[in-house]
Structures are given as structure tokens and as C-alpha cells.
């Protein structure tokens, strides 16, 4: 198993390398002048030339690339010209908010999704299964920002039960803090919920159809043991999907955060788009992609610990 | 079902194949048929958008701003500058569906070409292409599109490219694995021993066999492509106003949603209904092809 984990770790290094390289070349080589992007179209040629010199844009791509990677290794994601702060500092300020939202959403998705998936799998082609499949279909077919707006409209504006904007503070009491979280959490958890249900259902159906499982049932094993075997074999696939969904929730928070004005990383990136602060956008994208790769890697490793057999299948 | 086929004579076999052809099996899926009918209606409405409503897509009417549905003959009401919302949504559907479908087709073509090359041109190109695909797939799709849009600049063609790139690795991985499996079949070995060239084997034998699966996989992704376009437009890096798209109509309604919710509600509903029908049809196609696709 240690070998498998080591293999996964080694495998993710070229991925990160390719990610960094793509980000670098996409932002340097394609025909947009970063100096113009920073100073605006009205800047004089002298100003542009001076900025290019000070930013190192006149050096060869190769030496820029080396500088870029050296900077990344020190945690330098660039400098935001709108905020006049390092991108890494800006991200560090809002990261906890995004993590709260994404992890909270995932907890909801897992706590509801796994039981619903089991329910659907054990009542295959009966009404609970159909009801669950309608729910998952709606879950994957609804743009979450629209769902967020509708929820805000119903519960925030029409009924007036819940606040729809921003983040609560603990100083104003626990209810203020929690009530600000209900709608964003409900919104961000829909897509992961649908996906957790789908994978739980299909992997349990897979296990139930396997010969070893039928043998266990035929031998009249106690329900407890059967359930243990079922979960142990279904879990790796489910954990993989949870990993992917958590990573997507962390990165996809951009939509939920924009709708609810939630001061997280996605909101930071979305505001950066509006103010054309492209270093910040690119820094955020790169950071979130690295997070995405690492979260998936951790999920792989956990799945491998739960059932070492699963590592051999993939 | 090879056992069933073995016990039949030739006429019965033909009849069996006819009864169990793709379309026959698809037709048995009542939900998918319903979704198909719904989708055809939507497509017809969107294609003939210009003839269905008496209003112009861009015509401002400052005496009729923010009308609610049904007021002054505007079935779905009007927007902030008095344009008929139904007209905007129908025209916006044209743009949204065009962007979604063309980005998917572009990603599918490039991905299939790369995947085929990886699966059939030797180890070096395989490793090179697939490691690049791993890297691309590591980008969360929406972020990759955002990154590309910041660099490419606004515009519908750029949007299509930015969205297509995210689709390339999915199709590359699928087509590579399909090509590898297909290339091990006996009939390919027979072709090769008869002296058929690589190109001939690839394009005349392998491609026709893997294409249905790739198309079915593509059909499963149309719904998310529509949502992706809407998301990018909603974030302000998709289709730029005044061109209507479902995403940017929804965005324009966001600021006034408390007082005039109809703008965002109806444009969002258009997305949801279309995405649901595409997803149901995609599921139907997948089941009818009887192929394992995730």
C-alpha cells in the first residue's frame, strides 16, 4: 500500500508541473500585453516600456519561466495591481471563508447523499429509486447560481426568514453566524449531493451483483457482516467522488460566493474579473488548481487505505 | 446477445437485429422520447425565434420597462430597457445552444484526434499527449475557461475555444481507451496481416466502431456545456451584452431580482428545462447503446 501511495505522489508531480507550465505560457505567450492589461489602454508607450522592464517582460521566456517557478516555490503567486498586495496575501485572507463553505457543503452532501444512494440502490426500480433519480437529475441540470438566486428570493426576500448577503459574525450571536450560512450551504451542496447519490447507488448495485456478495448472502451470513463487506467494497469509489466533489466545491465556490456576496476566494476571483485584475485571476486559478490536485490525491490515498484492493483496479 | 443470435436462422437474425437496433431500443424509453419531443420544440422555437414573437430582439422601449409577465401583451414581461423577455430568451437560446454545442464539438474533435494519436502512434506520443491531458484535466473546467477568457479576450469565438479546451481531455482519455481496446480485436489483426496500412485500419475500421460511443458520451455532456456557458456569462466573462444569452439575461436580472424576479426566473428555467431534456436524452442514448459510460 505504501508503494501505491508513493506511486500516486510521484504521479501528481508531472501533473502539477504541466499545470504550472500551462498557466505560465497561457498568460505570457498568447497575444495580450500584460503591460497594457495592467496600465490600461490609455497608457503612454514610455510608461509601458518602463513597466515591461521592471516586470522582467523583456527577458527571454525561459528565464521568466525559471523566475516564475522559483517564485511559486516560495509561495509567490504574483502581485495584484488593483489591491496593491501580493496575490498570496489576498488569498490567505479569504481562504478560511471558502473552506468553511466548501467543507460544510460537502458534509451535508455526504450525510444526505450516502443514505439516499443506499435507499435507491436497495429499492432499485421502485418508487424510492425513481424519486431519488428525479432529484439527482434536477441537481445536475440546474445551474447552481440560479438555484442560489431562487432560494434567496424565496427564503430571503419573500418569506424574510434568512439573510441573503454576506457572512455573519460570531459577535452578533450564533444565529447570525449560522443563518448567513444556510442558503450558501444549501446552494453549494446540490451538485456534490447529486453526484454522491449517483455514485453510491451505482457502486452498491455493482457490489450486490458480484459473486462474492451473492455467496455471502447464500451462506446466510449475519446482516452486519454483509453490510460491512458491501460498504468496504463500495466505499473507495464513493471516496474518490467525494474527493473530486470537495475539490470542485472549493473551486466552484466562485458561483455560490458571487450570488451570496460571500467574501471567499471565488468572490475574490470574480471581482478580479470585473476589475480586470488578471494577475489576481490567474493567481487564484493556479492556486485553486493546485488545491484541486492535492485534494484528489488525498482522496485517492484514503480510498486506498480503506480498501487496498481498489488501488489495483484503477 | 450472441447466444440468442446463434439459435436463429438468417431471416430471424435480421429481424432480431432490426427489433433490437439502436432506435428501437431508444424508443422503448418513454422518458427519453418525451425529452426528445420537448427538446425538438425548444429547438424549433429557438431557431425560428425571429418569427414567433412580434418584437425585436434589440428594440428598446423605455415606456415599457420592467413589465410583469402578461402586461401589455408581453407574455413573459420586459427587461430593464423594455425589451420583450420572451424574444430575448428565444434569441438568447440560439446563442447559448450554439456556443454550448460548438464548444463541445470542437473539444470532442480535438480530444478524439489526440486520443487516437495517443492510442495508436506508439509509446512516446502516448506518454506525451496523455501527461498533457492529465495536466489539462487537473484544471477545474470553469477555472480553465476563466483563465483562457482573461487571455483571449471577449468574443463568442473565444468563448467557444475557452470552453472547448476543458472538454479535450475527457474525449482524449475516452477515445484512447476505446482505440486501445478495439486495436486488440482479432479482425484488426486479420486486417494487419492482410497488409492494411495503419491509416486504413484507423480510419476505415477503428473509427467507425468507436464513434457511436464517443457521440453518446458527447450527448451526456451537452447539459453541462449549456450550464458552463451560463456560468461564464453570469460571471461576466461569457457572451457580452447586448447579444442575449441565457446566462447574461439571468445576470442582468440579478440586480433587480427582489422587485422584478421574472427576468432571472424565466431565463434560468429555460436553462434548466433544456439541460434536463439533454441529460434525459443522453441517458437514453447511453442505455440504448448498452455501453458502459460514466
PDB file of N, CA, C and O in Angstrom, chain B residues 68-126:
ATOM      1  N   UNK B  68     -44.409  43.204 -15.952  1.00  0.00           N
ATOM      2  CA  UNK B  68     -44.518  41.840 -15.434  1.00  0.00           C
ATOM      3  C   UNK B  68     -45.117  40.933 -16.507  1.00  0.00           C
ATOM      4  O   UNK B  68     -45.717  41.416 -17.467  1.00  0.00           O
ATOM      5  N   UNK B  69     -44.954  39.633 -16.373  1.00  0.00           N
ATOM      6  CA  UNK B  69     -45.492  38.709 -17.377  1.00  0.00           C
ATOM      7  C   UNK B  69     -46.977  38.969 -17.635  1.00  0.00           C
ATOM      8  O   UNK B  69     -47.751  39.107 -16.699  1.00  0.00           O
ATOM      9  N   UNK B  70     -47.340  39.025 -18.931  1.00  0.00           N
ATOM     10  CA  UNK B  70     -48.731  39.206 -19.294  1.00  0.00           C
ATOM     11  C   UNK B  70     -49.127  40.654 -19.501  1.00  0.00           C
ATOM     12  O   UNK B  70     -50.143  40.933 -20.139  1.00  0.00           O
ATOM     13  N   UNK B  71     -48.332  41.594 -19.003  1.00  0.00           N
ATOM     14  CA  UNK B  71     -48.709  43.000 -19.134  1.00  0.00           C
ATOM     15  C   UNK B  71     -48.471  43.510 -20.554  1.00  0.00           C
ATOM     16  O   UNK B  71     -47.431  43.214 -21.151  1.00  0.00           O
ATOM     17  N   UNK B  72     -49.413  44.257 -21.087  1.00  0.00           N
ATOM     18  CA  UNK B  72     -49.330  44.877 -22.421  1.00  0.00           C
ATOM     19  C   UNK B  72     -48.932  43.883 -23.500  1.00  0.00           C
ATOM     20  O   UNK B  72     -48.171  44.210 -24.413  1.00  0.00           O
ATOM     21  N   UNK B  73     -49.415  42.649 -23.371  1.00  0.00           N
ATOM     22  CA  UNK B  73     -49.164  41.662 -24.414  1.00  0.00           C
ATOM     23  C   UNK B  73     -47.774  41.039 -24.402  1.00  0.00           C
ATOM     24  O   UNK B  73     -47.432  40.260 -25.278  1.00  0.00           O
ATOM     25  N   UNK B  74     -46.944  41.378 -23.421  1.00  0.00           N
ATOM     26  CA  UNK B  74     -45.635  40.721 -23.318  1.00  0.00           C
ATOM     27  C   UNK B  74     -45.797  39.470 -22.453  1.00  0.00           C
ATOM     28  O   UNK B  74     -45.985  39.580 -21.242  1.00  0.00           O
ATOM     29  N   UNK B  75     -45.734  38.305 -23.103  1.00  0.00           N
ATOM     30  CA  UNK B  75     -46.078  37.062 -22.397  1.00  0.00           C
ATOM     31  C   UNK B  75     -45.208  36.864 -21.153  1.00  0.00           C
ATOM     32  O   UNK B  75     -45.705  36.506 -20.087  1.00  0.00           O
ATOM     33  N   UNK B  76     -43.899  37.085 -21.289  1.00  0.00           N
ATOM     34  CA  UNK B  76     -43.017  36.901 -20.134  1.00  0.00           C
ATOM     35  C   UNK B  76     -42.576  38.243 -19.547  1.00  0.00           C
ATOM     36  O   UNK B  76     -41.662  38.300 -18.732  1.00  0.00           O
ATOM     37  N   UNK B  77     -43.197  39.338 -19.969  1.00  0.00           N
ATOM     38  CA  UNK B  77     -42.816  40.645 -19.439  1.00  0.00           C
ATOM     39  C   UNK B  77     -41.666  41.257 -20.225  1.00  0.00           C
ATOM     40  O   UNK B  77     -41.272  40.752 -21.279  1.00  0.00           O
ATOM     41  N   UNK B  78     -41.095  42.349 -19.688  1.00  0.00           N
ATOM     42  CA  UNK B  78     -39.985  43.004 -20.364  1.00  0.00           C
ATOM     43  C   UNK B  78     -38.837  43.218 -19.383  1.00  0.00           C
ATOM     44  O   UNK B  78     -38.993  43.064 -18.179  1.00  0.00           O
ATOM     45  N   UNK B  79     -37.670  43.579 -19.934  1.00  0.00           N
ATOM     46  CA  UNK B  79     -36.496  43.768 -19.075  1.00  0.00           C
ATOM     47  C   UNK B  79     -36.261  45.243 -18.740  1.00  0.00           C
ATOM     48  O   UNK B  79     -37.148  46.078 -18.965  1.00  0.00           O
ATOM     49  N   UNK B  80     -35.077  45.565 -18.249  1.00  0.00           N
ATOM     50  CA  UNK B  80     -34.809  46.909 -17.742  1.00  0.00           C
ATOM     51  C   UNK B  80     -34.906  48.008 -18.791  1.00  0.00           C
ATOM     52  O   UNK B  80     -35.075  49.173 -18.446  1.00  0.00           O
ATOM     53  N   UNK B  81     -34.749  47.671 -20.088  1.00  0.00           N
ATOM     54  CA  UNK B  81     -34.894  48.712 -21.094  1.00  0.00           C
ATOM     55  C   UNK B  81     -36.088  48.439 -22.009  1.00  0.00           C
ATOM     56  O   UNK B  81     -36.166  48.957 -23.118  1.00  0.00           O
ATOM     57  N   UNK B  82     -37.013  47.619 -21.526  1.00  0.00           N
ATOM     58  CA  UNK B  82     -38.261  47.433 -22.240  1.00  0.00           C
ATOM     59  C   UNK B  82     -38.222  46.441 -23.390  1.00  0.00           C
ATOM     60  O   UNK B  82     -39.132  46.422 -24.217  1.00  0.00           O
ATOM     61  N   UNK B  83     -37.177  45.612 -23.456  1.00  0.00           N
ATOM     62  CA  UNK B  83     -37.180  44.582 -24.493  1.00  0.00           C
ATOM     63  C   UNK B  83     -38.036  43.413 -24.039  1.00  0.00           C
ATOM     64  O   UNK B  83     -38.053  43.084 -22.850  1.00  0.00           O
ATOM     65  N   UNK B  84     -38.725  42.793 -25.010  1.00  0.00           N
ATOM     66  CA  UNK B  84     -39.611  41.673 -24.688  1.00  0.00           C
ATOM     67  C   UNK B  84     -38.776  40.482 -24.206  1.00  0.00           C
ATOM     68  O   UNK B  84     -37.856  40.037 -24.900  1.00  0.00           O
ATOM     69  N   UNK B  85     -39.100  39.980 -23.006  1.00  0.00           N
ATOM     70  CA  UNK B  85     -38.260  38.944 -22.400  1.00  0.00           C
ATOM     71  C   UNK B  85     -38.311  37.632 -23.184  1.00  0.00           C
ATOM     72  O   UNK B  85     -37.288  36.975 -23.371  1.00  0.00           O
ATOM     73  N   UNK B  86     -39.514  37.259 -23.658  1.00  0.00           N
ATOM     74  CA  UNK B  86     -39.630  36.007 -24.414  1.00  0.00           C
ATOM     75  C   UNK B  86     -38.749  36.067 -25.657  1.00  0.00           C
ATOM     76  O   UNK B  86     -38.028  35.108 -25.970  1.00  0.00           O
ATOM     77  N   UNK B  87     -38.788  37.211 -26.357  1.00  0.00           N
ATOM     78  CA  UNK B  87     -37.950  37.361 -27.547  1.00  0.00           C
ATOM     79  C   UNK B  87     -36.477  37.235 -27.180  1.00  0.00           C
ATOM     80  O   UNK B  87     -35.710  36.540 -27.850  1.00  0.00           O
ATOM     81  N   UNK B  88     -36.084  37.904 -26.100  1.00  0.00           N
ATOM     82  CA  UNK B  88     -34.686  37.838 -25.658  1.00  0.00           C
ATOM     83  C   UNK B  88     -34.292  36.399 -25.339  1.00  0.00           C
ATOM     84  O   UNK B  88     -33.209  35.953 -25.693  1.00  0.00           O
ATOM     85  N   UNK B  89     -35.184  35.685 -24.636  1.00  0.00           N
ATOM     86  CA  UNK B  89     -34.836  34.312 -24.235  1.00  0.00           C
ATOM     87  C   UNK B  89     -34.722  33.409 -25.462  1.00  0.00           C
ATOM     88  O   UNK B  89     -33.804  32.589 -25.555  1.00  0.00           O
ATOM     89  N   UNK B  90     -35.632  33.588 -26.440  1.00  0.00           N
ATOM     90  CA  UNK B  90     -35.536  32.748 -27.633  1.00  0.00           C
ATOM     91  C   UNK B  90     -34.255  33.045 -28.403  1.00  0.00           C
ATOM     92  O   UNK B  90     -33.528  32.133 -28.800  1.00  0.00           O
ATOM     93  N   UNK B  91     -33.959  34.338 -28.589  1.00  0.00           N
ATOM     94  CA  UNK B  91     -32.716  34.685 -29.287  1.00  0.00           C
ATOM     95  C   UNK B  91     -31.499  34.278 -28.473  1.00  0.00           C
ATOM     96  O   UNK B  91     -30.493  33.841 -29.021  1.00  0.00           O
ATOM     97  N   UNK B  92     -31.616  34.453 -27.149  1.00  0.00           N
ATOM     98  CA  UNK B  92     -30.514  34.060 -26.274  1.00  0.00           C
ATOM     99  C   UNK B  92     -30.264  32.568 -26.355  1.00  0.00           C
ATOM    100  O   UNK B  92     -29.117  32.109 -26.287  1.00  0.00           O
ATOM    101  N   UNK B  93     -31.327  31.788 -26.512  1.00  0.00           N
ATOM    102  CA  UNK B  93     -31.193  30.342 -26.638  1.00  0.00           C
ATOM    103  C   UNK B  93     -30.355  29.980 -27.844  1.00  0.00           C
ATOM    104  O   UNK B  93     -29.528  29.061 -27.793  1.00  0.00           O
ATOM    105  N   UNK B  94     -30.563  30.725 -28.947  1.00  0.00           N
ATOM    106  CA  UNK B  94     -29.751  30.495 -30.140  1.00  0.00           C
ATOM    107  C   UNK B  94     -28.285  30.594 -29.801  1.00  0.00           C
ATOM    108  O   UNK B  94     -27.488  29.714 -30.114  1.00  0.00           O
ATOM    109  N   UNK B  95     -27.921  31.698 -29.131  1.00  0.00           N
ATOM    110  CA  UNK B  95     -26.509  31.924 -28.801  1.00  0.00           C
ATOM    111  C   UNK B  95     -26.019  30.862 -27.819  1.00  0.00           C
ATOM    112  O   UNK B  95     -24.987  30.235 -28.032  1.00  0.00           O
ATOM    113  N   UNK B  96     -26.794  30.640 -26.740  1.00  0.00           N
ATOM    114  CA  UNK B  96     -26.352  29.686 -25.716  1.00  0.00           C
ATOM    115  C   UNK B  96     -26.157  28.301 -26.297  1.00  0.00           C
ATOM    116  O   UNK B  96     -25.145  27.641 -26.036  1.00  0.00           O
ATOM    117  N   UNK B  97     -27.148  27.842 -27.081  1.00  0.00           N
ATOM    118  CA  UNK B  97     -27.039  26.486 -27.631  1.00  0.00           C
ATOM    119  C   UNK B  97     -25.924  26.400 -28.655  1.00  0.00           C
ATOM    120  O   UNK B  97     -25.192  25.407 -28.700  1.00  0.00           O
ATOM    121  N   UNK B  98     -25.765  27.448 -29.477  1.00  0.00           N
ATOM    122  CA  UNK B  98     -24.686  27.427 -30.457  1.00  0.00           C
ATOM    123  C   UNK B  98     -23.343  27.339 -29.753  1.00  0.00           C
ATOM    124  O   UNK B  98     -22.486  26.525 -30.112  1.00  0.00           O
ATOM    125  N   UNK B  99     -23.162  28.182 -28.727  1.00  0.00           N
ATOM    126  CA  UNK B  99     -21.891  28.174 -28.010  1.00  0.00           C
ATOM    127  C   UNK B  99     -21.664  26.811 -27.362  1.00  0.00           C
ATOM    128  O   UNK B  99     -20.589  26.206 -27.496  1.00  0.00           O
ATOM    129  N   UNK B 100     -22.690  26.290 -26.676  1.00  0.00           N
ATOM    130  CA  UNK B 100     -22.528  25.016 -25.964  1.00  0.00           C
ATOM    131  C   UNK B 100     -22.195  23.894 -26.944  1.00  0.00           C
ATOM    132  O   UNK B 100     -21.245  23.134 -26.740  1.00  0.00           O
ATOM    133  N   UNK B 101     -22.988  23.798 -28.028  1.00  0.00           N
ATOM    134  CA  UNK B 101     -22.780  22.691 -28.960  1.00  0.00           C
ATOM    135  C   UNK B 101     -21.462  22.825 -29.703  1.00  0.00           C
ATOM    136  O   UNK B 101     -20.728  21.843 -29.857  1.00  0.00           O
ATOM    137  N   UNK B 102     -21.121  24.046 -30.149  1.00  0.00           N
ATOM    138  CA  UNK B 102     -19.875  24.135 -30.911  1.00  0.00           C
ATOM    139  C   UNK B 102     -18.660  23.923 -30.021  1.00  0.00           C
ATOM    140  O   UNK B 102     -17.679  23.332 -30.467  1.00  0.00           O
ATOM    141  N   UNK B 103     -18.718  24.384 -28.778  1.00  0.00           N
ATOM    142  CA  UNK B 103     -17.559  24.138 -27.916  1.00  0.00           C
ATOM    143  C   UNK B 103     -17.410  22.648 -27.650  1.00  0.00           C
ATOM    144  O   UNK B 103     -16.304  22.108 -27.617  1.00  0.00           O
ATOM    145  N   UNK B 104     -18.543  21.967 -27.503  1.00  0.00           N
ATOM    146  CA  UNK B 104     -18.486  20.528 -27.259  1.00  0.00           C
ATOM    147  C   UNK B 104     -17.937  19.803 -28.492  1.00  0.00           C
ATOM    148  O   UNK B 104     -17.083  18.920 -28.381  1.00  0.00           O
ATOM    149  N   UNK B 105     -18.431  20.199 -29.684  1.00  0.00           N
ATOM    150  CA  UNK B 105     -17.969  19.559 -30.919  1.00  0.00           C
ATOM    151  C   UNK B 105     -16.477  19.788 -31.121  1.00  0.00           C
ATOM    152  O   UNK B 105     -15.741  18.870 -31.480  1.00  0.00           O
ATOM    153  N   UNK B 106     -16.040  21.037 -30.866  1.00  0.00           N
ATOM    154  CA  UNK B 106     -14.622  21.347 -31.035  1.00  0.00           C
ATOM    155  C   UNK B 106     -13.785  20.521 -30.063  1.00  0.00           C
ATOM    156  O   UNK B 106     -12.787  19.895 -30.455  1.00  0.00           O
ATOM    157  N   UNK B 107     -14.207  20.493 -28.790  1.00  0.00           N
ATOM    158  CA  UNK B 107     -13.471  19.719 -27.792  1.00  0.00           C
ATOM    159  C   UNK B 107     -13.475  18.242 -28.138  1.00  0.00           C
ATOM    160  O   UNK B 107     -12.478  17.544 -27.988  1.00  0.00           O
ATOM    161  N   UNK B 108     -14.626  17.765 -28.649  1.00  0.00           N
ATOM    162  CA  UNK B 108     -14.754  16.355 -28.990  1.00  0.00           C
ATOM    163  C   UNK B 108     -13.821  16.012 -30.155  1.00  0.00           C
ATOM    164  O   UNK B 108     -13.102  15.009 -30.104  1.00  0.00           O
ATOM    165  N   UNK B 109     -13.790  16.853 -31.187  1.00  0.00           N
ATOM    166  CA  UNK B 109     -12.939  16.558 -32.347  1.00  0.00           C
ATOM    167  C   UNK B 109     -11.471  16.556 -31.949  1.00  0.00           C
ATOM    168  O   UNK B 109     -10.737  15.608 -32.257  1.00  0.00           O
ATOM    169  N   UNK B 110     -11.042  17.636 -31.271  1.00  0.00           N
ATOM    170  CA  UNK B 110      -9.629  17.698 -30.885  1.00  0.00           C
ATOM    171  C   UNK B 110      -9.282  16.560 -29.938  1.00  0.00           C
ATOM    172  O   UNK B 110      -8.246  15.908 -30.089  1.00  0.00           O
ATOM    173  N   UNK B 111     -10.161  16.311 -28.956  1.00  0.00           N
ATOM    174  CA  UNK B 111      -9.897  15.257 -27.984  1.00  0.00           C
ATOM    175  C   UNK B 111      -9.792  13.897 -28.661  1.00  0.00           C
ATOM    176  O   UNK B 111      -8.897  13.104 -28.353  1.00  0.00           O
ATOM    177  N   UNK B 112     -10.710  13.629 -29.606  1.00  0.00           N
ATOM    178  CA  UNK B 112     -10.696  12.331 -30.277  1.00  0.00           C
ATOM    179  C   UNK B 112      -9.427  12.174 -31.117  1.00  0.00           C
ATOM    180  O   UNK B 112      -8.798  11.117 -31.116  1.00  0.00           O
ATOM    181  N   UNK B 113      -9.046  13.250 -31.816  1.00  0.00           N
ATOM    182  CA  UNK B 113      -7.819  13.185 -32.616  1.00  0.00           C
ATOM    183  C   UNK B 113      -6.618  12.891 -31.718  1.00  0.00           C
ATOM    184  O   UNK B 113      -5.812  12.000 -32.002  1.00  0.00           O
ATOM    185  N   UNK B 114      -6.505  13.644 -30.610  1.00  0.00           N
ATOM    186  CA  UNK B 114      -5.367  13.455 -29.711  1.00  0.00           C
ATOM    187  C   UNK B 114      -5.394  12.065 -29.079  1.00  0.00           C
ATOM    188  O   UNK B 114      -4.360  11.395 -28.987  1.00  0.00           O
ATOM    189  N   UNK B 115      -6.582  11.632 -28.661  1.00  0.00           N
ATOM    190  CA  UNK B 115      -6.703  10.327 -28.029  1.00  0.00           C
ATOM    191  C   UNK B 115      -6.341   9.217 -28.995  1.00  0.00           C
ATOM    192  O   UNK B 115      -5.669   8.242 -28.634  1.00  0.00           O
ATOM    193  N   UNK B 116      -6.783   9.356 -30.256  1.00  0.00           N
ATOM    194  CA  UNK B 116      -6.453   8.360 -31.266  1.00  0.00           C
ATOM    195  C   UNK B 116      -4.949   8.312 -31.485  1.00  0.00           C
ATOM    196  O   UNK B 116      -4.337   7.238 -31.527  1.00  0.00           O
ATOM    197  N   UNK B 117      -4.366   9.505 -31.608  1.00  0.00           N
ATOM    198  CA  UNK B 117      -2.915   9.572 -31.805  1.00  0.00           C
ATOM    199  C   UNK B 117      -2.199   8.905 -30.634  1.00  0.00           C
ATOM    200  O   UNK B 117      -1.259   8.127 -30.824  1.00  0.00           O
ATOM    201  N   UNK B 118      -2.674   9.177 -29.413  1.00  0.00           N
ATOM    202  CA  UNK B 118      -2.019   8.605 -28.234  1.00  0.00           C
ATOM    203  C   UNK B 118      -2.153   7.093 -28.230  1.00  0.00           C
ATOM    204  O   UNK B 118      -1.222   6.370 -27.885  1.00  0.00           O
ATOM    205  N   UNK B 119      -3.318   6.603 -28.636  1.00  0.00           N
ATOM    206  CA  UNK B 119      -3.558   5.176 -28.532  1.00  0.00           C
ATOM    207  C   UNK B 119      -2.943   4.379 -29.653  1.00  0.00           C
ATOM    208  O   UNK B 119      -2.813   3.168 -29.557  1.00  0.00           O
ATOM    209  N   UNK B 120      -2.544   5.055 -30.741  1.00  0.00           N
ATOM    210  CA  UNK B 120      -2.175   4.266 -31.911  1.00  0.00           C
ATOM    211  C   UNK B 120      -0.867   4.684 -32.542  1.00  0.00           C
ATOM    212  O   UNK B 120      -0.520   4.223 -33.600  1.00  0.00           O
ATOM    213  N   UNK B 121      -0.124   5.572 -31.896  1.00  0.00           N
ATOM    214  CA  UNK B 121       1.093   6.019 -32.549  1.00  0.00           C
ATOM    215  C   UNK B 121       2.349   5.752 -31.732  1.00  0.00           C
ATOM    216  O   UNK B 121       3.366   6.390 -31.928  1.00  0.00           O
ATOM    217  N   UNK B 122       2.262   4.830 -30.806  1.00  0.00           N
ATOM    218  CA  UNK B 122       3.481   4.480 -30.087  1.00  0.00           C
ATOM    219  C   UNK B 122       3.586   5.133 -28.728  1.00  0.00           C
ATOM    220  O   UNK B 122       2.845   6.047 -28.397  1.00  0.00           O
ATOM    221  N   UNK B 123       4.537   4.620 -27.968  1.00  0.00           N
ATOM    222  CA  UNK B 123       4.610   4.957 -26.554  1.00  0.00           C
ATOM    223  C   UNK B 123       4.969   6.412 -26.282  1.00  0.00           C
ATOM    224  O   UNK B 123       4.428   7.027 -25.369  1.00  0.00           O
ATOM    225  N   UNK B 124       5.893   6.952 -27.083  1.00  0.00           N
ATOM    226  CA  UNK B 124       6.371   8.310 -26.806  1.00  0.00           C
ATOM    227  C   UNK B 124       5.240   9.312 -26.937  1.00  0.00           C
ATOM    228  O   UNK B 124       4.964  10.102 -26.019  1.00  0.00           O
ATOM    229  N   UNK B 125       4.525   9.258 -28.074  1.00  0.00           N
ATOM    230  CA  UNK B 125       3.442  10.211 -28.272  1.00  0.00           C
ATOM    231  C   UNK B 125       2.334   9.939 -27.259  1.00  0.00           C
ATOM    232  O   UNK B 125       1.682  10.871 -26.770  1.00  0.00           O
ATOM    233  N   UNK B 126       2.118   8.669 -26.930  1.00  0.00           N
ATOM    234  CA  UNK B 126       1.115   8.320 -25.933  1.00  0.00           C
ATOM    235  C   UNK B 126       1.406   9.027 -24.614  1.00  0.00           C
ATOM    236  O   UNK B 126       0.560   9.737 -24.057  1.00  0.00           O
TER     237      UNK B 126
END
